[in-house]
Coordinates of C-alpha atoms in Angstrom, one line a residue:
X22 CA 71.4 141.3 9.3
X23 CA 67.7 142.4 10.0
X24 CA 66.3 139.1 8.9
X25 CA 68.9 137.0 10.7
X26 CA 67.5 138.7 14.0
X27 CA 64.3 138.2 13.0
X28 CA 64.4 134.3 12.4
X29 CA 66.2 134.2 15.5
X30 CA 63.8 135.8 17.6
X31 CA 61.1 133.8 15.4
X32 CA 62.8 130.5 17.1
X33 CA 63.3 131.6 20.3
X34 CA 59.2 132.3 21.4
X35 CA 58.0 129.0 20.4
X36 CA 61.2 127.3 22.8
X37 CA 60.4 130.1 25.3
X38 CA 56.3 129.0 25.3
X39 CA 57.1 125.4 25.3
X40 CA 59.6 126.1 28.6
X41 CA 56.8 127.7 30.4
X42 CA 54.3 124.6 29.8
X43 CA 57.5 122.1 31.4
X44 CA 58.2 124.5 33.8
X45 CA 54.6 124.7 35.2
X46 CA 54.0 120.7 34.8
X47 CA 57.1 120.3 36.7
X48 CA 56.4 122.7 39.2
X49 CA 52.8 121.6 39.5
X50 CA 53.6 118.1 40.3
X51 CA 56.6 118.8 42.7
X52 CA 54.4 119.4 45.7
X53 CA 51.3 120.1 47.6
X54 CA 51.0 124.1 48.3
X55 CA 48.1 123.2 51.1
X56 CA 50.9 121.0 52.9
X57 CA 52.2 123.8 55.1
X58 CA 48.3 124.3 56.4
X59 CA 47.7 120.6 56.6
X60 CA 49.8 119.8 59.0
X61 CA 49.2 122.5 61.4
X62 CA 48.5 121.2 65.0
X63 CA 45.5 121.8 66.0
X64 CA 44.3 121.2 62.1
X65 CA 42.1 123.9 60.3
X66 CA 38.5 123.6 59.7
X67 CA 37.6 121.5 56.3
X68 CA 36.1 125.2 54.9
X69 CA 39.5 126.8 55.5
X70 CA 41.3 124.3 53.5
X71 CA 38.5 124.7 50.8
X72 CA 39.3 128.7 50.5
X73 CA 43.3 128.4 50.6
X74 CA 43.1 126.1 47.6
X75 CA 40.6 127.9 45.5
X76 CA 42.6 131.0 46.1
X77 CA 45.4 128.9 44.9
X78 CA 43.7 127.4 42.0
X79 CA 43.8 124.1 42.8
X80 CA 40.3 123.2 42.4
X81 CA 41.2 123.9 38.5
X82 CA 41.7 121.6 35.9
X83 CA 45.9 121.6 35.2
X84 CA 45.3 122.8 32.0
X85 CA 43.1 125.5 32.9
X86 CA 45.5 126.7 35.7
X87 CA 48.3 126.9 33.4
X88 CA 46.5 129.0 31.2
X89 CA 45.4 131.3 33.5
X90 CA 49.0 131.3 34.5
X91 CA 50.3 132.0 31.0
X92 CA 47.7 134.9 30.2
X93 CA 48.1 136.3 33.5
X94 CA 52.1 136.4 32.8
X95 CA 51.5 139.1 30.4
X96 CA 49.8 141.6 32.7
X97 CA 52.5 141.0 35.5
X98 CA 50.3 138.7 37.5
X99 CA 53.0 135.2 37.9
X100 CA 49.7 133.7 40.3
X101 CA 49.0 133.4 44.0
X102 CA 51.5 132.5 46.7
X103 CA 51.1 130.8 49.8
X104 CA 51.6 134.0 51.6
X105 CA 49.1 135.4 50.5
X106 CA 50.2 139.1 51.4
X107 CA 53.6 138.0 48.7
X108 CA 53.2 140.2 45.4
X109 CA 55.3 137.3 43.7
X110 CA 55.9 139.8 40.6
X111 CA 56.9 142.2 42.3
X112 CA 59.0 139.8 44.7
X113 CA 60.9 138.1 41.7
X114 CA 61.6 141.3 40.3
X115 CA 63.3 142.7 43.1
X116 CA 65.4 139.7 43.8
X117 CA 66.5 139.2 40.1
X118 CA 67.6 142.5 39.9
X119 CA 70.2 141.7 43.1
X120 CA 70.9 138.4 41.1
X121 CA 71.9 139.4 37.7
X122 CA 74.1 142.6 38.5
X123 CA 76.4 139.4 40.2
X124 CA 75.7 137.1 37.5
X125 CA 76.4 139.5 34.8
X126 CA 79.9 141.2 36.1
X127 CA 81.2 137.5 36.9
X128 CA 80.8 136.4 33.5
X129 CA 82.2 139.6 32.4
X130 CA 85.4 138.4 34.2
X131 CA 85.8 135.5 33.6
X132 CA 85.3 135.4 29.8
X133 CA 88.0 138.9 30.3
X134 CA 90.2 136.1 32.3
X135 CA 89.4 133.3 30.2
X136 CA 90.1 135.1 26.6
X137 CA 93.8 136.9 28.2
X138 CA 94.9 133.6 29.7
X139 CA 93.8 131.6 26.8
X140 CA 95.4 133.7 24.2
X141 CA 98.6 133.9 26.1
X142 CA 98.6 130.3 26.6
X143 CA 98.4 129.4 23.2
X144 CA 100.6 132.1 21.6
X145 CA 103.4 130.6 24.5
X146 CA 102.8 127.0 24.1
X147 CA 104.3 124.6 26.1
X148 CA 106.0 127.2 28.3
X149 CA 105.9 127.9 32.0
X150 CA 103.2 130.1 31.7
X151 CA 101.1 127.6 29.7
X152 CA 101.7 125.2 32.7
X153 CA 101.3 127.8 35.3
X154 CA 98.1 128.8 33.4
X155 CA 97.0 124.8 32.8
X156 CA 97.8 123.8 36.4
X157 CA 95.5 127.0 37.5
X158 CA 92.3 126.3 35.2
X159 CA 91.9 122.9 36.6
X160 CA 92.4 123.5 40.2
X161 CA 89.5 126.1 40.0
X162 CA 87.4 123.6 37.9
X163 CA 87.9 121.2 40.2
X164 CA 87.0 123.4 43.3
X165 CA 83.4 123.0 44.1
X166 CA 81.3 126.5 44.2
X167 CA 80.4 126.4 47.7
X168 CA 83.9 125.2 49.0
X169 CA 85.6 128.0 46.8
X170 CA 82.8 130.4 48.6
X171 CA 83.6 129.5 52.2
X172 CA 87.3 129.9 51.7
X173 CA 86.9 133.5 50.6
X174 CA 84.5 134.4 52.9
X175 CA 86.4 133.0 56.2
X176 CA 89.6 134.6 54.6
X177 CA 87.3 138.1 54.5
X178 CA 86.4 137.5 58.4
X179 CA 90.1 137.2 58.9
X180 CA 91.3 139.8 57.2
X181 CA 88.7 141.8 58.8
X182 CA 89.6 140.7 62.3
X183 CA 93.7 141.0 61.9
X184 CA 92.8 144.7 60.7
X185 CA 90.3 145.3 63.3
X186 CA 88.3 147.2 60.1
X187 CA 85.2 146.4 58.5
X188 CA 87.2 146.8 54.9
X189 CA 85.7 143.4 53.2
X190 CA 82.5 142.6 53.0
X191 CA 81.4 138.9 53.9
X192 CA 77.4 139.3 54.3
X193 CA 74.3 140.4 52.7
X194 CA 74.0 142.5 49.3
X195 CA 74.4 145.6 50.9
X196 CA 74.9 147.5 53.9
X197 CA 72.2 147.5 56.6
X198 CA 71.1 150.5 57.0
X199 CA 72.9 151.6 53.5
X200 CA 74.5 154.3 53.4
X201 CA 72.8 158.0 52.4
X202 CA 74.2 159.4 48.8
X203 CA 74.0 157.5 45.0
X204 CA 77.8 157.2 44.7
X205 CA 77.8 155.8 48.7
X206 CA 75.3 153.3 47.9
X207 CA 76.7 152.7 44.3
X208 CA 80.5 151.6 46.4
X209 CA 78.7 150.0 49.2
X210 CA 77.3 147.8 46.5
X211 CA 80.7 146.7 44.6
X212 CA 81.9 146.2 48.2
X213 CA 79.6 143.6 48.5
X214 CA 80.3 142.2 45.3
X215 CA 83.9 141.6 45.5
X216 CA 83.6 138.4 47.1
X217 CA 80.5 136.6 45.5
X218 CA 81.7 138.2 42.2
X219 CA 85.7 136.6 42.1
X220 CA 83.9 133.2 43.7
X221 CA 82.0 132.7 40.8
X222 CA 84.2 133.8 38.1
X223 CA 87.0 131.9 38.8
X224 CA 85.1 128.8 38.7
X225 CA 83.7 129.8 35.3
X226 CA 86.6 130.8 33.5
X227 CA 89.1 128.1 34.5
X228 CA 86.9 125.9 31.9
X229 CA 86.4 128.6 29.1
X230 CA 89.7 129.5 29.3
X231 CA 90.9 126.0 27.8
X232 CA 88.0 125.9 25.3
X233 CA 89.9 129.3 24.6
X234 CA 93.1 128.2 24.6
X235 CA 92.4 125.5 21.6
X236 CA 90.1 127.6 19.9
X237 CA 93.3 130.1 19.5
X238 CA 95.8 127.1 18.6
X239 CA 93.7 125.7 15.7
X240 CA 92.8 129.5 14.3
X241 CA 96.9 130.3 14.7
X242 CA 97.5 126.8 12.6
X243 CA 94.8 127.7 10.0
X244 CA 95.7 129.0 5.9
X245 CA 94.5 132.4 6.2
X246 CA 96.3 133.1 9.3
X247 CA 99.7 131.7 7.6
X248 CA 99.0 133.8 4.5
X249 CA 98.3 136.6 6.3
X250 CA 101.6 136.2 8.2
X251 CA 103.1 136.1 4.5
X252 CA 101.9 139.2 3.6
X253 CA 104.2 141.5 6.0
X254 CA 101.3 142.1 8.5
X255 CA 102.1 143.0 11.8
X256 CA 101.9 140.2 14.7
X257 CA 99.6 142.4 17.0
X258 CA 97.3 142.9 13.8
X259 CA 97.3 139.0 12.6
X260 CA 96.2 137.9 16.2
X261 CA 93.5 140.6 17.3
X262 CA 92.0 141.0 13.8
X263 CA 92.4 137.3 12.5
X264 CA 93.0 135.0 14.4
X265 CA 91.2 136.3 17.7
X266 CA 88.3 137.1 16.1
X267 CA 87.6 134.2 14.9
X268 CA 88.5 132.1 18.2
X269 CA 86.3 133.6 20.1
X270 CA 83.3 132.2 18.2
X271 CA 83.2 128.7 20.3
X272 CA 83.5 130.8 23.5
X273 CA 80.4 132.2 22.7
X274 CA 79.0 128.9 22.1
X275 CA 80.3 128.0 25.4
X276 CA 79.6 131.1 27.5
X277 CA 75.9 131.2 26.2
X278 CA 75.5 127.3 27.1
X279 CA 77.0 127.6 30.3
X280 CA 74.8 130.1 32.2
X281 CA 72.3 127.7 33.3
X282 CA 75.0 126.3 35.3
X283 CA 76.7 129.7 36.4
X284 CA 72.8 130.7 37.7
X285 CA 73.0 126.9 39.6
X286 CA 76.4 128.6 41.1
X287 CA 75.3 131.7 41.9
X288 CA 72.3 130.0 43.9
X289 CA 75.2 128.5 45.8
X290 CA 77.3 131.2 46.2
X291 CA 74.3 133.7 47.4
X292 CA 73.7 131.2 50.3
X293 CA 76.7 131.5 51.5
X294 CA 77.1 135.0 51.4
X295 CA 73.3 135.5 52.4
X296 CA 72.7 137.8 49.6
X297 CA 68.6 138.0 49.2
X298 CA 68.2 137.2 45.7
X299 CA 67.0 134.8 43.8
X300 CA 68.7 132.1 44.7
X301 CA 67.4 132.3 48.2
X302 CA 64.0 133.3 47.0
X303 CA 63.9 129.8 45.1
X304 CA 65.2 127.6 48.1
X305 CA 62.4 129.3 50.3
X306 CA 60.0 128.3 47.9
X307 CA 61.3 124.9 47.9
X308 CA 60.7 124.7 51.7
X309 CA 57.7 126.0 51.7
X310 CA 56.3 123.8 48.7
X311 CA 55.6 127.8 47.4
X312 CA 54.5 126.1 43.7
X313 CA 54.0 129.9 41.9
X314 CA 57.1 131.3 43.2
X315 CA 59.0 128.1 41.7
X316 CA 57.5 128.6 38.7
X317 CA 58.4 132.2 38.2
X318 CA 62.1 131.6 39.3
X319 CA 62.1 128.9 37.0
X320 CA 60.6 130.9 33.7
X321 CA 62.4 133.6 34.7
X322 CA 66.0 132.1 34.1
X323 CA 64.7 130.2 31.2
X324 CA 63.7 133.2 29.8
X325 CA 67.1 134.7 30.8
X326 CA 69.0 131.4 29.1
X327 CA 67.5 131.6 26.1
X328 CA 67.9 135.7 25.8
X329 CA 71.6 135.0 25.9
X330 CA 71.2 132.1 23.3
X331 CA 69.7 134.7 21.3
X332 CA 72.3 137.0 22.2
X333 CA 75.2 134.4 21.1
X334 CA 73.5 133.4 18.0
X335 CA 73.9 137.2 17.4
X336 CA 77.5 137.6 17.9
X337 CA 78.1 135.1 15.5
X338 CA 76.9 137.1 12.7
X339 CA 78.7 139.8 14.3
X340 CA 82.3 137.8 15.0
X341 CA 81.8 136.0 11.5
X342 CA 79.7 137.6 8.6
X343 CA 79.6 135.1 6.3
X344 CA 77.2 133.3 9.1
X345 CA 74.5 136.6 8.5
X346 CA 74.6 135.1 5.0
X347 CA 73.9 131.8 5.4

C-alpha cells in the first residue's frame, strides 16, 4: 500500500509543475495589468508607468517572471498585485478557506444523495421510485447553477418576509457583525450555508446518482454477487459488503473528475449569494486584469483537483485491493 501512495504522489508533482507553467502562460497572456493605470484621465507620467510595471515584473523576460513566480511560491510569496497594499497569499488563503468548507459539505451530500438514491433505484428497478428518482436526477441536471441559486434564494427572502423573522439566511458567508461565542459563530456559519450548500449539491448529485445507479445494476448482475447469494448470505450483507463496495469505485472516478466543474458552480453560486470567497476573488481579478491573483486562483484549484485525483486513486486501493497489487 506504501508504494502505491508513493508512485501516486510520484505522478502527481510533475502534472502539478507542468499546471503551474499553463497556468502562468495563460494568465500572462490574458491581459495587460498596467491597463487600469493607462487609461486614467488625466494619464500618469511616462516614469510612473515605468515603476508600476517593474514592481509588477513586467520588464522581465516571461520565462524569468515565471520562475521567480514558481520559487517565490514556496516561501508564500504568489507575486505582486495591482493593489499593491493586497498580500495576495494571504488574500487567497482567506477566501479559499470560505470556499472549500461549501465545496467540501456539498459534495459530501450529494455523493450521500447520489449513493442512497442510486442504490435504491437499482435494487427497485423499474418501479415508481426508480421513476420518481429518474424523473428527479434529470430535472436538477438540467437546471442551470445560477437559475437553481436564484430560486432558493428569492424563496429564502420570502420565507423570511411571510415570517417576519430573519430564520434563512440569503447573503454573505456570515453574519455582519457575527455573533460573540465559538458555538454562535460555528451556527451562524451553517446558517449561511444551508442555501449555497443544497444549491450546489443537488445539481451534482442528480448526475452521480445515475452513474450510481448503473454501477449498482451491473455489480447486482455479476458471478460473485449471484454465488454469494447461493451461499445463504444475508441480503443486507450481499449488498453493503459485495456489491456496494464495489459500485462505488466509478463514483469515485466520477466524483474526483467532476470537481473542476463543481468549483466552476460554486463560483456561480457564491455570486449569487455574495459570499467573499474565491469565486468572487477570481471575477475581481478578472475585472481588474489582476494577472497574479488569476494565477493563484488558478494553481490553487489545480492543486486542489489534482489532490482529490490523488485522493480517488487512493480509494481504489482502499474499495478494491487487488488494485494495491497491481
Amino acid at each position: 500500500m506504501l508504494a502505491f501512495v508513493v508512485r501516486r504522489i510520484a505522478v502527481s508533482i510533475p502534472i502539478l509543475l507542468i499546471s503551474s507553467f499553463i497556468v502562468f502562460i495563460l494568465a500572462s497572456l490574458s491581459g495587460n495589468p498596467l491597463s487600469g493605470l493607462l487609461t486614467r484621465n488625466p494619464p500618469p507620467s511616462p516614469e510612473t508607468i515605468a515603476l508600476e510595471a517593474h514592481r509588477l515584473r513586467l520588464d522581465l523576460p516571461l520565462m524569468e517572471r515565471y520562475w521567480l513566480w514558481l520559487t517565490g511560491l514556496f516561501t508564500g510569496d504568489f507575486g505582486p498585485s495591482v493593489q499593491s497594499n493586497l498580500d495576495v497569499g494571504a488574500e487567497v488563503w482567506h477566501r479559499f478557506g470560505v470556499t472549500i468548507r461549501l465545496i467540501l459539505v456539498a459534495m459530501v451530500v450529494a455523493v450521500l444523495l447520489a449513493v442512497v438514491i442510486g442504490v435504491i433505484s437499482a435494487v427497485k428497478q423499474y418501479s415508481k421510485t426508480d421513476y420518481t428518482a429518474t424523473f428527479l436526477g434529470f430535472l436538477f441536471l438540467a437546471m442551470p447553477a445560477f437559475w437553481l441559486a436564484i430560486l432558493l434564494k428569492q424563496w429564502g427572502v420570502d420565507f423570511n418576509n411571510a415570517v417576519d423573522e430573519q430564520v434563512i439566511y440569503t447573503i454573505g458567508a456570515t453574519s455582519v457583525p457575527p455573533p460573540e461565542g465559538f458555538w454562535a459563530q460555528v451556527g451562524d456559519i451553517a446558517g449561511h450555508m444551508v442555501l449555497p450548500t443544497i444549491s450546489l449539491a443537488l445539481i451534482s448529485y442528480a448526475a452521480w446518482s445515475r452513474y450510481q445507479r448503473a454501477s449498482m445494476l451491473e455489480v447486482m448482475n455479476s458471478d460473485y454477487v449471484r454465488l454469494a447469494r447461493a451461499k445463504g448470505l444475508s441480503r443486507r450483507r450481499v449488498m453493503v459488503k459485495h456489491a456496494l463496495r464495489n459500485a462505488l469505485i466509478p463514483l469515485t472516478t466520477v466524483t474526483a473528475l467532476d470537481l473542476a466543474s463543481i468549483i466552476g458552480g460554486a463560483v456561480v453560486t457564491e455570486t449569487v449569494f455574495q459570499w467573499r470567497g474565491m469565486g468572487d476573488l477570481l471575477l475581481n481579478a478578472i475585472r481588474t486584469d489582476d494577472v497574479y491573483v488569476t494565477m493563484a486562483w488558478l494553481l490553487v484549484t489545480a492543486t486542489v483537483v489534482i489532490l482529490f485525483n490523488l485522493i480517488a486513486d487512493l480509494l481504489y486501493a482502499v474499495l478494491d485491493p487487488r488494485i494495491r497489487y497491481a
